[in-house]
Coordinates of C-alpha atoms in Angstrom, one line a residue:
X210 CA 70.2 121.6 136.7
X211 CA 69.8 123.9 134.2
X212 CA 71.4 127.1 135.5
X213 CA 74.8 124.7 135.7
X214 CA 73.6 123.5 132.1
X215 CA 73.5 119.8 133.2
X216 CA 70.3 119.1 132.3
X217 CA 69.7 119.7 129.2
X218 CA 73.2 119.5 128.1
X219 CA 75.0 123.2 128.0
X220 CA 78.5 123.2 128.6
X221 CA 78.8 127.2 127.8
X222 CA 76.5 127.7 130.8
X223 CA 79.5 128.0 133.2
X224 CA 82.5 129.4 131.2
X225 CA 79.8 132.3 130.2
X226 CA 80.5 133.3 133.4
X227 CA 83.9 133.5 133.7
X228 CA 84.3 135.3 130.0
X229 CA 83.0 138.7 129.8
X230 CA 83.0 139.7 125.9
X231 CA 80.6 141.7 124.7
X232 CA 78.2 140.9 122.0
X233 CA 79.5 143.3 119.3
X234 CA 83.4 142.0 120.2
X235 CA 82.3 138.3 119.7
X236 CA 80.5 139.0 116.2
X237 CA 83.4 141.0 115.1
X238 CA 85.9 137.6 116.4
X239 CA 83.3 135.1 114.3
X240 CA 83.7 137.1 111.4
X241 CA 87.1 137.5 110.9
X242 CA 87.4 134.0 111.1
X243 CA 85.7 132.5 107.7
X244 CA 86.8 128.7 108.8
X245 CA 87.3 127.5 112.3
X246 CA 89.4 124.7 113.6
X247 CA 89.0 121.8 115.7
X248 CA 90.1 123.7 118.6
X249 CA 87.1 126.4 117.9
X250 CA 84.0 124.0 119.0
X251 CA 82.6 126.7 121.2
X252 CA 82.2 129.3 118.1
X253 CA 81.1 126.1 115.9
X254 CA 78.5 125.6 119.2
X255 CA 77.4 129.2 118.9
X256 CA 77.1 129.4 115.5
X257 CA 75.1 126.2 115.6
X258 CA 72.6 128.4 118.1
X259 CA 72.3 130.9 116.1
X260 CA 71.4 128.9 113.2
X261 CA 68.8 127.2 115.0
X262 CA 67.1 130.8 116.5
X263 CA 68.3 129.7 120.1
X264 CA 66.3 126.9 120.1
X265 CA 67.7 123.2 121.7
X266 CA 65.8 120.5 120.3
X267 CA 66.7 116.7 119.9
X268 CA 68.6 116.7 116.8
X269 CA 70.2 120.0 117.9
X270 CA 71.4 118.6 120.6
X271 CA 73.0 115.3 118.9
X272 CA 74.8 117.2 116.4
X273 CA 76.2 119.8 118.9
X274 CA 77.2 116.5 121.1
X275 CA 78.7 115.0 117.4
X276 CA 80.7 118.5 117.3
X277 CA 82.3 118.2 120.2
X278 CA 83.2 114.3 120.0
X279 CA 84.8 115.1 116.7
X280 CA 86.4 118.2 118.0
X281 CA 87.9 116.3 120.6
X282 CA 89.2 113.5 118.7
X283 CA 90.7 115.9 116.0
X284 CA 92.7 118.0 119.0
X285 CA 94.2 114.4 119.9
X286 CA 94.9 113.6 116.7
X287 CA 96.7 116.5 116.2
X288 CA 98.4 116.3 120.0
X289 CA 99.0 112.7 118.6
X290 CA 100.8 113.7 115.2
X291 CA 102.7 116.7 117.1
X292 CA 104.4 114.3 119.7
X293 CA 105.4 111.9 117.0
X294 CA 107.3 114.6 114.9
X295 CA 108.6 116.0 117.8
X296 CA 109.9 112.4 118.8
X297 CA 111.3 111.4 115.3
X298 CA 113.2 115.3 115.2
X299 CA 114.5 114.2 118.5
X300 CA 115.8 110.8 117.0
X301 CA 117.2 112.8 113.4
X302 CA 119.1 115.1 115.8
X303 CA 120.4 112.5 118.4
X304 CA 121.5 110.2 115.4
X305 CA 123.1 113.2 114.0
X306 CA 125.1 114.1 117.2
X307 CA 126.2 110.1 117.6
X308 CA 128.6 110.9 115.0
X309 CA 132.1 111.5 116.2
X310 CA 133.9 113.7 114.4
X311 CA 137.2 112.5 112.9
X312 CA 139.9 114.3 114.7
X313 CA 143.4 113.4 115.0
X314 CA 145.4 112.8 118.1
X315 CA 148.2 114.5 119.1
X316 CA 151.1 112.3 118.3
X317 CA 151.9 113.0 122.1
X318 CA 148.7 112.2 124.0
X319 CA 149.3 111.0 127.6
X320 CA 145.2 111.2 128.4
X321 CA 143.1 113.6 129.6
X322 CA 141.5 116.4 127.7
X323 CA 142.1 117.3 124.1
X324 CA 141.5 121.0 123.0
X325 CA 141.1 121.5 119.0
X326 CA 141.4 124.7 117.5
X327 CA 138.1 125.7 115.4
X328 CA 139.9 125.6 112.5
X329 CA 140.4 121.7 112.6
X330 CA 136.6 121.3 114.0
X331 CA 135.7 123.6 111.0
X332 CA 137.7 120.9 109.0
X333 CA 136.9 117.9 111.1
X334 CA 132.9 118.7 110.3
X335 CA 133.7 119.6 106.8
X336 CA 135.7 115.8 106.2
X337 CA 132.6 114.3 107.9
X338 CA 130.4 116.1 105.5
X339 CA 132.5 115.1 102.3
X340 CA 132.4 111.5 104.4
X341 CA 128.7 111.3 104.7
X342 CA 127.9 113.3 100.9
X343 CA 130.4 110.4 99.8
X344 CA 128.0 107.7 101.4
X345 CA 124.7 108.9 100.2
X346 CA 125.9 109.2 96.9
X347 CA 127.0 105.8 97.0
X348 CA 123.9 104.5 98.2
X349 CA 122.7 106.1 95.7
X350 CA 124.8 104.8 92.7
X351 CA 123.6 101.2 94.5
X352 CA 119.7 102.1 94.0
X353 CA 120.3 103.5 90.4
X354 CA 122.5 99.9 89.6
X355 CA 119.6 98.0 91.2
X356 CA 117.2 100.2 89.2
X357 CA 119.7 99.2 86.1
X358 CA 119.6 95.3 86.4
X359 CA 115.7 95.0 86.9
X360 CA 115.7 96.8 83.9
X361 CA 118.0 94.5 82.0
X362 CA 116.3 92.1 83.3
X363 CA 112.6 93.2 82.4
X364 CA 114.6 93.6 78.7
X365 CA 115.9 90.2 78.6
X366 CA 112.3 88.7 80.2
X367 CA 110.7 90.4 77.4
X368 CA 113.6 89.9 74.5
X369 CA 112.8 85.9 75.8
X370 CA 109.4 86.6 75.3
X371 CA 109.1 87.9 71.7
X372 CA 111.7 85.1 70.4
X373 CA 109.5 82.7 71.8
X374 CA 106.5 83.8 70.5
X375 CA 108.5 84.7 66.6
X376 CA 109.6 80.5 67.1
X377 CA 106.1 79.8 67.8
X378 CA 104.6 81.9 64.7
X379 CA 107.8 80.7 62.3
X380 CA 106.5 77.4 63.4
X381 CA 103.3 78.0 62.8
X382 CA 103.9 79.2 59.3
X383 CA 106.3 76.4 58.1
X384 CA 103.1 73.8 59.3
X385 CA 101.1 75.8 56.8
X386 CA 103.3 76.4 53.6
X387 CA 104.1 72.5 54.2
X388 CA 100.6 71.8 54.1
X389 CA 100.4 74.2 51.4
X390 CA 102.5 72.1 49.4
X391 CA 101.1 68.7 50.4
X392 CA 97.5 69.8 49.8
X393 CA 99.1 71.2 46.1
X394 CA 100.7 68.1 45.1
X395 CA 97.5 66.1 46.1
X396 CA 95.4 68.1 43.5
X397 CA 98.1 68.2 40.7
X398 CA 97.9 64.2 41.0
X399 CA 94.2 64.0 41.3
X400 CA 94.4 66.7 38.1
X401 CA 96.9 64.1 36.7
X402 CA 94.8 60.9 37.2
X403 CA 92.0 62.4 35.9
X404 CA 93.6 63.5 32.3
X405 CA 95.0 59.8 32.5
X406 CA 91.4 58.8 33.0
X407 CA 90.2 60.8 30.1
X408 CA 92.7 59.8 27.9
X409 CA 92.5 56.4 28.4
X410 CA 88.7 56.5 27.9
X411 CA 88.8 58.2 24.4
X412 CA 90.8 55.6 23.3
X413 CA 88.9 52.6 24.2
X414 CA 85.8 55.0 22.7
X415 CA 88.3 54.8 19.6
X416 CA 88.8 51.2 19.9
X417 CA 85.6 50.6 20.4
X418 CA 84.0 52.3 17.3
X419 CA 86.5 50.3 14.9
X420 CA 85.8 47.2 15.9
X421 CA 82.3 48.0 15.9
X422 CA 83.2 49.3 12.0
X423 CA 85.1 46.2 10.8
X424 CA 82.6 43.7 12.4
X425 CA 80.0 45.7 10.7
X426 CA 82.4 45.5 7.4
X427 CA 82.1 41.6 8.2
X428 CA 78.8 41.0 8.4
X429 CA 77.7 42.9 5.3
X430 CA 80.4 41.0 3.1
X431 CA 78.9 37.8 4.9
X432 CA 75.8 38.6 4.2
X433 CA 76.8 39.4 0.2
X434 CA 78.4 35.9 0.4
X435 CA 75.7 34.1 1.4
X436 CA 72.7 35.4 -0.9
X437 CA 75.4 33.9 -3.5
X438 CA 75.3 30.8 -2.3
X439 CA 78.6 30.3 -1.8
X440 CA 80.2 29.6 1.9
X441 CA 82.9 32.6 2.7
X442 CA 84.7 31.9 6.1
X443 CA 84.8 34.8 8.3
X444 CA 88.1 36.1 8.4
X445 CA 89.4 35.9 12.3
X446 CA 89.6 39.6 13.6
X447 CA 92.4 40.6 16.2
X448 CA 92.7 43.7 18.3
X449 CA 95.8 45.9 18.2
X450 CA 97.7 43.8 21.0
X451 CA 97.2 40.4 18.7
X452 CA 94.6 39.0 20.8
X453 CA 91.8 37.2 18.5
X454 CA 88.3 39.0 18.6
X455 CA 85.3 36.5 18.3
X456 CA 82.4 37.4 16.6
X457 CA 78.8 36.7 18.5
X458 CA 77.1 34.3 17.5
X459 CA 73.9 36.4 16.7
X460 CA 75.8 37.8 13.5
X461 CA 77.0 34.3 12.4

């Protein structure tokens, strides 16, 4: 098992056989070569080899298995990616050739074939040029007038936007000057009650002291009157207003 490399697992085992290249022809090939493809696994299973001094161990082993799963996939991929081109150049060029050209008829045409001199192919090809440059650069005035209204229309979204939101802080502002205002007015009247307060207090205090005055006026004149032994009648006091003011009884 081992001579057909079998057991362990040594696919170069056989197609050493078949290749004769000498050792000093197969450095020289590894070493012009400073990166190696997919395509390359059995140089990237040599080199692995000779990394490892010829030894084959477990993890050897796996990774030169890994290598050559991955190599494989990558040469599909590749397989993969080259058909699909190949397939879609196919389709450009079949597309391209499903396009008539636009010659003329003979005026007189009783069937049959048609023969056009290259100089009205040459023209026929060049009209179906001009036809086709004509197309594109319509499409493409279409994508720039599509590109045009989204971006009058992103304008307007935000033009919409930032008059809402100068509404909203206008309305904002008019709340506050009027409260502004209101709060104002209520301390100008509070100011206002209070002088009123004050004013009307000193007065009383004024009133106050000159009754005080004249009933003290009174009572010494009674008293005067009295150590004479004659009877005075207490004259009948009377506020500003006219109202009578009665004398208590404890300064009779």
């Amino acid at each position: 098992f081992e001579a057909t490399g079998i057991s362990p697992l040594d696919p170069d085992v056989i197609l050493r056989r078949f290749t004769n290249i000498s050792p000093a022809d197969q450095s020289s090939r590894e070493s012009s070569v400073s990166v190696l493809s997919a395509s390359d696994w059995r140089k990237i299973e040599r080199l692995l080899r000779v990394v490892a001094n010829g030894s084959r161990t477990k993890h050897t082993q796996r990774l030169s298995q890994t290598i050559h799963s991955m190599s494989v996939k990558q040469q599909l991929i590749q397989h993969e990616n080259e058909g699909l081109r190949e397939a879609l150049s196919i389709q450009k060029r079949r597309q391209k050739r499903g396009k008539p050209l636009p010659l003329e008829q003979p005026e007189e045409y009783y069937g049959g074939a048609v023969l056009w001199t290259p100089r009205k192919v040459k023209k026929a090809r060049e009209q179906l040029e001009q036809k086709e440059h004509e197309g594109e650069q319509l499409q493409q005035q279409k994508a720039e007038a599509a590109e045009q209204w989204r971006s009058d229309q992103q304008l307007k979204a935000r033009l919409i936007q930032e008059r809402r939101v100068a509404r909203a802080e206008a309305r904002v502002a008019k709340a506050k000057k009027k409260a502004d205002l209101a709060e104002n007015q209520r301390v100008q009247q509070a100011r206002k009650q209070l002088q009123a307060c004050i004013k009307l207090f000193k007065k009383s205090r004024k009133q106050g002291l000159k009754t005080i005055k004249r009933n003290k006026l009174v009572m010494e004149a009674a008293g005067s009157s009295k150590a004479g032994g004659a009877a005075i009648a207490y004259p009948t006091s009377q506020s500003q207003s006219g109202r009578s003011i009665k004398t208590p009884s404890r300064y009779k």
